[in-house]
Amino acid sequence: MLDVTKGEEQSLNRAMGASCLEYEPTIPTRFMIGTENGIVISGNRKGKTPVEKLGAQYKTHYGPVYALQRNPAFVKNFLTVGDWTVRIWSEDCKESSIIWTSFHRALLTSGSWSPTRYSVFYTTRVDGTLDVWDILQNQREACLSVKVCDEPLRCLRCHEYGELVAVGNDR
């Protein structure tokens, strides 16, 4: 639970629940938190005050942030997955995402960058589909969509060398 209001006094009544966490080992003092309210908060472990510790906020989605990950090559850029869209953000631009997908018919549940092709990311949907996106080729629709199962896909993980992608459902 987080209270992200600007001020020294924290209150549990104003707190938001965290839905996902992002930590990049190459930036050991910084982390990002996705909330159930659709906000991403950028944090700094070395901050002295609550305002310094939870510095920047991005209003990313209408509902919970289901996935949050920095780009492996351009760590100032990160993707968020929530509601029916994927959004790509830059830490330098807090007002709006720099790229976003159109609304999908099925709710998106997870997302991840490719560890080897830095313009490629993957998403999963509640209709059991895995989508592969390459923003250098097409920003409007996925390059490949694979119907994996008839149940909702809930998570995905990329192999560290980019050779495989694993997806999981409720079972």
Coordinates of N, CA and C in Angstrom, one line a residue:
M1 N 0.8 -1.2 0.0 CA 0.0 0.0 0.0 C 0.9 1.2 0.0
L2 N 0.6 2.2 -0.9 CA 1.4 3.4 -1.0 C 0.5 4.6 -0.9
D3 N 1.0 5.6 -0.2 CA 0.3 7.0 -0.2 C 1.3 7.9 -1.0
V4 N 0.9 8.3 -2.2 CA 1.8 9.0 -3.1 C 1.5 10.5 -3.1
T5 N 0.7 11.0 -2.2 CA 0.5 12.4 -2.1 C 1.7 13.2 -1.7
K6 N 1.9 14.4 -2.2 CA 3.1 15.2 -1.9 C 2.9 15.8 -0.5
G7 N 3.7 15.3 0.4 CA 3.7 15.8 1.7 C 4.4 14.9 2.7
E8 N 4.7 15.3 3.8 CA 5.5 14.5 4.8 C 4.6 13.5 5.5
E9 N 3.3 13.9 5.7 CA 2.5 13.0 6.5 C 1.8 12.0 5.6
Q10 N 2.0 10.7 5.8 CA 1.4 9.6 5.0 C 0.1 9.1 5.7
S11 N -0.8 8.7 4.9 CA -2.1 8.2 5.4 C -2.5 6.9 4.7
L12 N -2.9 6.0 5.5 CA -3.4 4.7 4.9 C -4.7 4.9 4.1
N13 N -5.5 5.9 4.5 CA -6.7 6.2 3.7 C -6.5 6.6 2.3
R14 N -5.3 7.2 2.0 CA -5.0 7.6 0.6 C -4.2 6.6 -0.1
A15 N -3.9 5.5 0.5 CA -3.0 4.5 -0.1 C -3.6 3.8 -1.3
M16 N -2.7 3.4 -2.2 CA -3.0 2.6 -3.4 C -2.3 1.3 -3.3
G17 N -3.0 0.2 -3.8 CA -2.4 -1.1 -3.8 C -1.4 -1.3 -5.0
A18 N -0.3 -1.9 -4.8 CA 0.6 -2.2 -5.8 C 0.2 -3.5 -6.6
S19 N 0.3 -3.5 -7.9 CA -0.1 -4.6 -8.7 C 1.1 -5.3 -9.4
C20 N 2.2 -4.5 -9.6 CA 3.4 -5.0 -10.2 C 4.6 -4.2 -9.8
L21 N 5.8 -4.7 -9.9 CA 7.0 -4.0 -9.5 C 8.1 -4.3 -10.6
E22 N 8.8 -3.2 -10.9 CA 9.9 -3.3 -11.9 C 11.2 -2.9 -11.2
Y23 N 12.2 -3.7 -11.3 CA 13.6 -3.4 -10.8 C 14.6 -3.7 -11.8
E24 N 15.4 -2.8 -12.2 CA 16.5 -3.0 -13.2 C 17.8 -3.0 -12.5
P25 N 18.5 -4.1 -12.5 CA 19.8 -4.3 -11.7 C 20.9 -3.3 -12.1
T26 N 20.8 -2.7 -13.4 CA 21.8 -1.8 -13.8 C 21.6 -0.4 -13.2
I27 N 20.4 -0.2 -12.6 CA 20.0 1.1 -11.9 C 19.6 0.7 -10.5
P28 N 20.6 0.3 -9.6 CA 20.2 -0.3 -8.3 C 19.4 0.5 -7.3
T29 N 19.4 1.8 -7.4 CA 18.7 2.6 -6.5 C 17.3 3.0 -7.0
R30 N 17.0 2.6 -8.2 CA 15.7 3.0 -8.7 C 14.8 1.8 -9.0
F31 N 13.5 2.0 -8.8 CA 12.5 1.0 -9.1 C 11.2 1.7 -9.5
M32 N 10.3 0.9 -10.1 CA 9.0 1.4 -10.5 C 7.9 0.4 -10.0
I33 N 6.7 1.1 -9.6 CA 5.6 0.3 -9.1 C 4.4 0.6 -9.9
G34 N 3.7 -0.4 -10.4 CA 2.4 -0.3 -11.0 C 1.3 -0.5 -10.0
T35 N 0.3 0.4 -10.0 CA -0.8 0.3 -9.0 C -2.1 -0.2 -9.6
E36 N -3.0 -0.6 -8.6 CA -4.3 -1.0 -9.0 C -5.1 0.1 -9.6
N37 N -4.7 1.4 -9.4 CA -5.4 2.5 -9.9 C -4.9 3.0 -11.3
G38 N -4.0 2.2 -11.9 CA -3.5 2.6 -13.2 C -2.4 3.6 -13.2
I39 N -1.8 3.8 -12.1 CA -0.7 4.8 -12.0 C 0.6 4.0 -11.9
V40 N 1.7 4.5 -12.5 CA 3.1 4.0 -12.3 C 3.8 5.0 -11.5
I41 N 4.5 4.6 -10.5 CA 5.3 5.4 -9.6 C 6.7 5.1 -9.7
S42 N 7.6 6.1 -10.0 CA 9.0 5.9 -10.0 C 9.6 6.1 -8.7
G43 N 10.3 5.2 -8.1 CA 10.9 5.3 -6.8 C 12.4 5.4 -6.8
N44 N 12.9 5.9 -5.7 CA 14.3 6.0 -5.4 C 14.7 5.6 -4.0
R45 N 15.4 4.5 -3.9 CA 15.7 4.0 -2.5 C 16.6 5.0 -1.7
K46 N 17.3 5.9 -2.4 CA 18.2 6.8 -1.7 C 17.5 8.1 -1.3
G47 N 16.2 8.2 -1.6 CA 15.5 9.5 -1.2 C 15.4 9.6 0.3
K48 N 15.5 10.9 0.7 CA 15.4 11.2 2.1 C 14.0 11.4 2.6
T49 N 13.2 12.0 1.8 CA 11.8 12.3 2.2 C 10.8 11.4 1.4
P50 N 9.6 11.3 1.8 CA 8.6 10.5 1.0 C 8.5 11.1 -0.4
V51 N 8.6 12.4 -0.6 CA 8.5 13.0 -1.9 C 9.7 12.6 -2.8
E52 N 10.9 12.5 -2.2 CA 12.1 12.1 -3.0 C 12.0 10.6 -3.2
K53 N 11.5 9.8 -2.3 CA 11.5 8.3 -2.5 C 10.5 7.9 -3.6
L54 N 9.4 8.6 -3.7 CA 8.4 8.3 -4.7 C 8.2 9.5 -5.6
G55 N 9.1 9.8 -6.4 CA 9.2 11.1 -7.1 C 8.2 11.3 -8.3
A56 N 8.2 10.4 -9.3 CA 7.4 10.7 -10.5 C 6.2 9.8 -10.6
Q57 N 5.2 10.3 -11.2 CA 4.0 9.5 -11.4 C 3.6 9.6 -12.8
Y58 N 3.1 8.5 -13.4 CA 2.6 8.4 -14.7 C 1.2 7.8 -14.7
K59 N 0.2 8.5 -15.2 CA -1.2 8.0 -15.3 C -1.3 7.2 -16.5
T60 N -1.2 5.9 -16.4 CA -1.0 5.0 -17.5 C -2.2 4.3 -18.0
H61 N -3.1 3.8 -17.1 CA -4.3 3.0 -17.6 C -5.5 3.4 -16.7
Y62 N -6.7 2.9 -17.2 CA -7.9 3.2 -16.5 C -8.1 2.2 -15.4
G63 N -7.5 1.1 -15.4 CA -7.6 0.0 -14.4 C -6.2 -0.4 -13.9
P64 N -6.0 -1.5 -13.3 CA -4.7 -2.0 -12.8 C -3.7 -2.1 -13.9
V65 N -2.4 -1.8 -13.5 CA -1.3 -2.1 -14.3 C -0.9 -3.5 -14.1
Y66 N -1.0 -4.4 -15.2 CA -0.7 -5.8 -15.0 C 0.7 -6.1 -15.3
A67 N 1.4 -5.3 -16.1 CA 2.8 -5.6 -16.4 C 3.5 -4.3 -16.6
L68 N 4.8 -4.3 -16.2 CA 5.6 -3.1 -16.2 C 7.1 -3.5 -16.4
Q69 N 7.7 -3.1 -17.5 CA 9.1 -3.5 -17.7 C 9.8 -2.5 -18.5
R70 N 11.1 -2.2 -18.1 CA 12.0 -1.4 -18.8 C 12.5 -2.1 -20.1
N71 N 12.8 -1.3 -21.1 CA 13.4 -1.8 -22.3 C 14.8 -2.3 -22.0
P72 N 15.3 -3.5 -22.4 CA 16.6 -3.9 -22.0 C 17.7 -3.1 -22.5
A73 N 17.5 -2.4 -23.6 CA 18.6 -1.6 -24.2 C 18.5 -0.1 -23.9
F74 N 17.3 0.4 -23.8 CA 17.0 1.8 -23.6 C 16.2 1.9 -22.3
V75 N 16.9 1.9 -21.1 CA 16.3 1.7 -19.8 C 15.4 2.9 -19.4
K76 N 15.5 4.0 -20.1 CA 14.6 5.1 -19.8 C 13.2 4.9 -20.4
N77 N 13.1 3.9 -21.3 CA 11.8 3.6 -21.9 C 11.3 2.4 -21.2
F78 N 10.0 2.4 -21.0 CA 9.3 1.2 -20.3 C 7.9 1.0 -20.9
L79 N 7.5 -0.3 -20.8 CA 6.1 -0.6 -21.3 C 5.2 -0.9 -20.1
T80 N 4.0 -0.6 -20.3 CA 3.0 -0.9 -19.3 C 1.8 -1.6 -20.0
V81 N 1.2 -2.6 -19.3 CA 0.1 -3.3 -19.9 C -1.0 -3.2 -18.9
G82 N -2.2 -2.7 -19.4 CA -3.3 -2.6 -18.5 C -4.6 -2.4 -19.4
D83 N -5.7 -2.5 -18.8 CA -7.0 -2.4 -19.5 C -6.9 -3.1 -20.8
W84 N -7.1 -2.4 -21.9 CA -7.1 -3.1 -23.2 C -5.9 -2.5 -24.1
T85 N -4.9 -2.0 -23.5 CA -3.8 -1.4 -24.3 C -2.4 -1.7 -23.7
V86 N -1.4 -1.5 -24.6 CA 0.0 -1.5 -24.2 C 0.4 -0.1 -24.5
R87 N 1.2 0.5 -23.5 CA 1.7 1.8 -23.7 C 3.2 1.8 -23.5
I88 N 4.0 2.5 -24.3 CA 5.4 2.7 -24.1 C 5.7 4.1 -23.7
W89 N 6.4 4.2 -22.6 CA 6.7 5.5 -22.0 C 8.2 5.8 -22.0
S90 N 8.5 7.1 -21.9 CA 9.8 7.6 -21.6 C 9.8 8.3 -20.3
E91 N 10.9 8.1 -19.5 CA 11.0 8.8 -18.2 C 11.0 10.3 -18.4
D92 N 11.4 10.7 -19.6 CA 11.5 12.2 -19.8 C 10.2 12.8 -20.2
C93 N 9.2 12.0 -20.4 CA 7.9 12.5 -20.8 C 6.8 11.9 -19.9
K94 N 6.4 12.7 -18.9 CA 5.4 12.1 -17.9 C 4.0 12.4 -18.3
E95 N 3.7 13.3 -19.2 CA 2.4 13.7 -19.6 C 1.6 12.6 -20.4
S96 N 2.3 11.9 -21.3 CA 1.7 11.0 -22.2 C 2.7 9.9 -22.6
S97 N 2.1 8.8 -23.0 CA 3.0 7.7 -23.5 C 3.5 8.1 -24.9
I98 N 4.6 7.6 -25.3 CA 5.2 7.9 -26.6 C 4.6 7.0 -27.7
I99 N 4.2 5.8 -27.4 CA 3.6 4.9 -28.3 C 2.5 4.1 -27.6
W100 N 1.4 3.8 -28.2 CA 0.4 3.0 -27.6 C -0.3 2.2 -28.7
T101 N -0.9 1.1 -28.3 CA -1.6 0.2 -29.2 C -3.1 0.7 -29.1
S102 N -3.8 0.3 -30.2 CA -5.2 0.6 -30.1 C -5.9 -0.4 -29.1
F103 N -7.1 -0.1 -28.8 CA -7.8 -0.9 -27.8 C -8.0 -2.3 -28.4
H104 N -7.8 -3.4 -27.6 CA -8.0 -4.7 -28.1 C -9.4 -5.1 -27.6
R105 N -10.0 -6.1 -28.3 CA -11.3 -6.7 -28.0 C -11.2 -7.5 -26.7
A106 N -10.1 -8.1 -26.4 CA -9.9 -8.9 -25.2 C -8.9 -8.2 -24.3
L107 N -9.2 -8.3 -23.0 CA -8.4 -7.7 -22.0 C -6.9 -8.2 -22.0
L108 N -6.0 -7.3 -21.9 CA -4.6 -7.7 -21.9 C -4.2 -8.1 -20.5
T109 N -3.3 -9.1 -20.3 CA -3.0 -9.6 -19.0 C -1.5 -9.5 -18.6
S110 N -0.6 -9.5 -19.6 CA 0.8 -9.4 -19.3 C 1.5 -8.9 -20.5
G111 N 2.8 -8.6 -20.3 CA 3.6 -8.1 -21.4 C 5.1 -8.1 -21.0
S112 N 6.0 -8.2 -22.0 CA 7.4 -8.3 -21.8 C 8.1 -7.9 -23.1
W113 N 9.3 -7.2 -22.9 CA 10.2 -6.9 -24.0 C 10.9 -8.2 -24.4
S114 N 11.3 -8.3 -25.6 CA 12.3 -9.3 -26.0 C 13.7 -8.9 -25.5
P115 N 14.4 -9.8 -24.9 CA 15.7 -9.5 -24.4 C 16.8 -9.3 -25.5
T116 N 16.5 -9.7 -26.7 CA 17.5 -9.6 -27.8 C 17.1 -8.7 -28.9
R117 N 15.8 -8.6 -29.2 CA 15.4 -7.6 -30.3 C 14.6 -6.5 -29.6
Y118 N 15.3 -5.4 -29.4 CA 14.8 -4.3 -28.5 C 13.6 -3.6 -29.0
S119 N 13.1 -3.8 -30.2 CA 11.9 -3.2 -30.7 C 10.7 -4.2 -30.6
V120 N 10.9 -5.4 -30.1 CA 9.9 -6.5 -30.1 C 9.4 -6.6 -28.6
F121 N 8.1 -6.7 -28.5 CA 7.5 -7.1 -27.2 C 6.4 -8.1 -27.4
Y122 N 6.0 -8.7 -26.3 CA 5.0 -9.8 -26.3 C 3.9 -9.4 -25.4
T123 N 2.7 -9.8 -25.7 CA 1.5 -9.6 -24.8 C 0.7 -10.8 -24.7
T124 N 0.0 -11.0 -23.6 CA -1.0 -12.1 -23.5 C -2.4 -11.5 -23.3
R125 N -3.4 -12.3 -23.6 CA -4.8 -11.8 -23.5 C -5.7 -12.8 -22.8
V126 N -6.8 -12.4 -22.4 CA -7.8 -13.3 -21.7 C -8.4 -14.3 -22.6
D127 N -8.3 -14.0 -23.9 CA -8.9 -15.0 -24.9 C -7.9 -16.1 -25.2
G128 N -6.8 -16.2 -24.5 CA -5.8 -17.3 -24.7 C -4.8 -17.0 -25.8
T129 N -4.6 -15.8 -26.3 CA -3.8 -15.4 -27.4 C -2.5 -14.8 -26.9
L130 N -1.4 -15.1 -27.6 CA -0.1 -14.5 -27.4 C 0.1 -13.6 -28.6
D131 N 0.4 -12.4 -28.4 CA 0.7 -11.4 -29.5 C 2.2 -11.1 -29.5
V132 N 2.8 -11.0 -30.7 CA 4.2 -10.5 -30.9 C 4.1 -9.2 -31.7
W133 N 4.7 -8.2 -31.1 CA 4.7 -6.8 -31.7 C 6.2 -6.4 -32.0
D134 N 6.3 -5.8 -33.2 CA 7.6 -5.2 -33.5 C 7.3 -3.7 -33.9
I135 N 7.7 -2.8 -33.1 CA 7.3 -1.4 -33.3 C 8.0 -0.7 -34.5
L136 N 9.1 -1.4 -34.9 CA 9.8 -0.9 -36.1 C 9.1 -1.3 -37.4
Q137 N 8.3 -2.4 -37.3 CA 7.6 -2.8 -38.5 C 6.2 -2.3 -38.6
N138 N 5.5 -2.4 -37.4 CA 4.0 -2.0 -37.4 C 3.6 -1.6 -36.0
Q139 N 3.1 -0.4 -35.9 CA 2.7 0.0 -34.5 C 1.2 -0.1 -34.4
R140 N 0.5 -0.5 -35.4 CA -1.0 -0.6 -35.3 C -1.5 -2.0 -35.0
E141 N -0.8 -3.0 -35.4 CA -1.2 -4.4 -35.1 C -0.1 -5.3 -34.8
A142 N -0.3 -6.4 -34.2 CA 0.7 -7.4 -33.9 C 1.2 -8.0 -35.1
C143 N 2.5 -8.3 -35.2 CA 3.1 -9.0 -36.3 C 2.7 -10.5 -36.4
L144 N 2.4 -11.0 -35.2 CA 2.0 -12.4 -35.1 C 1.1 -12.6 -33.9
S145 N 0.0 -13.3 -34.1 CA -0.9 -13.7 -33.0 C -1.1 -15.2 -33.0
V146 N -0.9 -15.8 -31.8 CA -1.0 -17.3 -31.7 C -2.0 -17.6 -30.6
K147 N -3.1 -18.3 -31.0 CA -4.1 -18.8 -30.1 C -3.5 -20.0 -29.4
V148 N -3.1 -19.8 -28.1 CA -2.4 -20.9 -27.3 C -3.4 -21.8 -26.7
C149 N -4.5 -21.3 -26.1 CA -5.5 -22.1 -25.5 C -6.8 -21.3 -25.4
D150 N -7.8 -22.0 -24.9 CA -9.1 -21.3 -24.8 C -9.3 -20.6 -23.5
E151 N -8.4 -20.7 -22.6 CA -8.4 -20.1 -21.2 C -7.6 -18.8 -21.2
P152 N -7.8 -18.0 -20.3 CA -7.1 -16.7 -20.2 C -5.6 -17.0 -19.9
L153 N -4.7 -16.4 -20.7 CA -3.3 -16.4 -20.4 C -3.0 -15.3 -19.3
R154 N -2.3 -15.6 -18.3 CA -2.1 -14.7 -17.2 C -0.7 -14.1 -17.1
C155 N 0.3 -14.9 -17.6 CA 1.7 -14.4 -17.5 C 2.5 -14.9 -18.6
L156 N 3.7 -14.2 -18.8 CA 4.6 -14.7 -19.8 C 6.0 -14.3 -19.4
R157 N 7.0 -15.1 -19.9 CA 8.4 -14.9 -19.5 C 9.2 -15.2 -20.7
C158 N 10.2 -14.4 -21.1 CA 11.1 -14.6 -22.2 C 12.3 -15.3 -21.7
H159 N 12.8 -16.2 -22.6 CA 14.1 -16.8 -22.3 C 15.2 -15.7 -22.4
E160 N 16.2 -15.8 -21.5 CA 17.2 -14.7 -21.4 C 18.0 -14.4 -22.7
Y161 N 18.0 -15.4 -23.6 CA 18.7 -15.2 -24.9 C 17.7 -15.0 -26.0
G162 N 16.4 -14.9 -25.7 CA 15.4 -14.6 -26.7 C 14.9 -15.7 -27.5
E163 N 15.3 -16.9 -27.2 CA 15.0 -18.1 -28.0 C 13.6 -18.6 -27.8
L164 N 13.1 -18.5 -26.6 CA 11.8 -19.0 -26.2 C 10.9 -18.0 -25.5
V165 N 9.6 -18.2 -25.5 CA 8.7 -17.5 -24.7 C 7.8 -18.5 -24.0
A166 N 7.6 -18.4 -22.7 CA 6.7 -19.2 -22.0 C 5.5 -18.4 -21.5
V167 N 4.3 -19.0 -21.6 CA 3.1 -18.4 -21.2 C 2.4 -19.3 -20.2
G168 N 1.6 -18.7 -19.3 CA 0.9 -19.5 -18.3 C -0.5 -19.1 -18.2
N169 N -1.4 -20.0 -17.8 CA -2.8 -19.7 -17.5 C -3.1 -20.0 -16.1
D170 N -4.4 -20.1 -15.7 CA -4.8 -20.3 -14.3 C -4.5 -21.7 -13.8
R171 N -4.2 -22.6 -14.7 CA -4.0 -24.0 -14.2 C -2.6 -24.2 -14.0

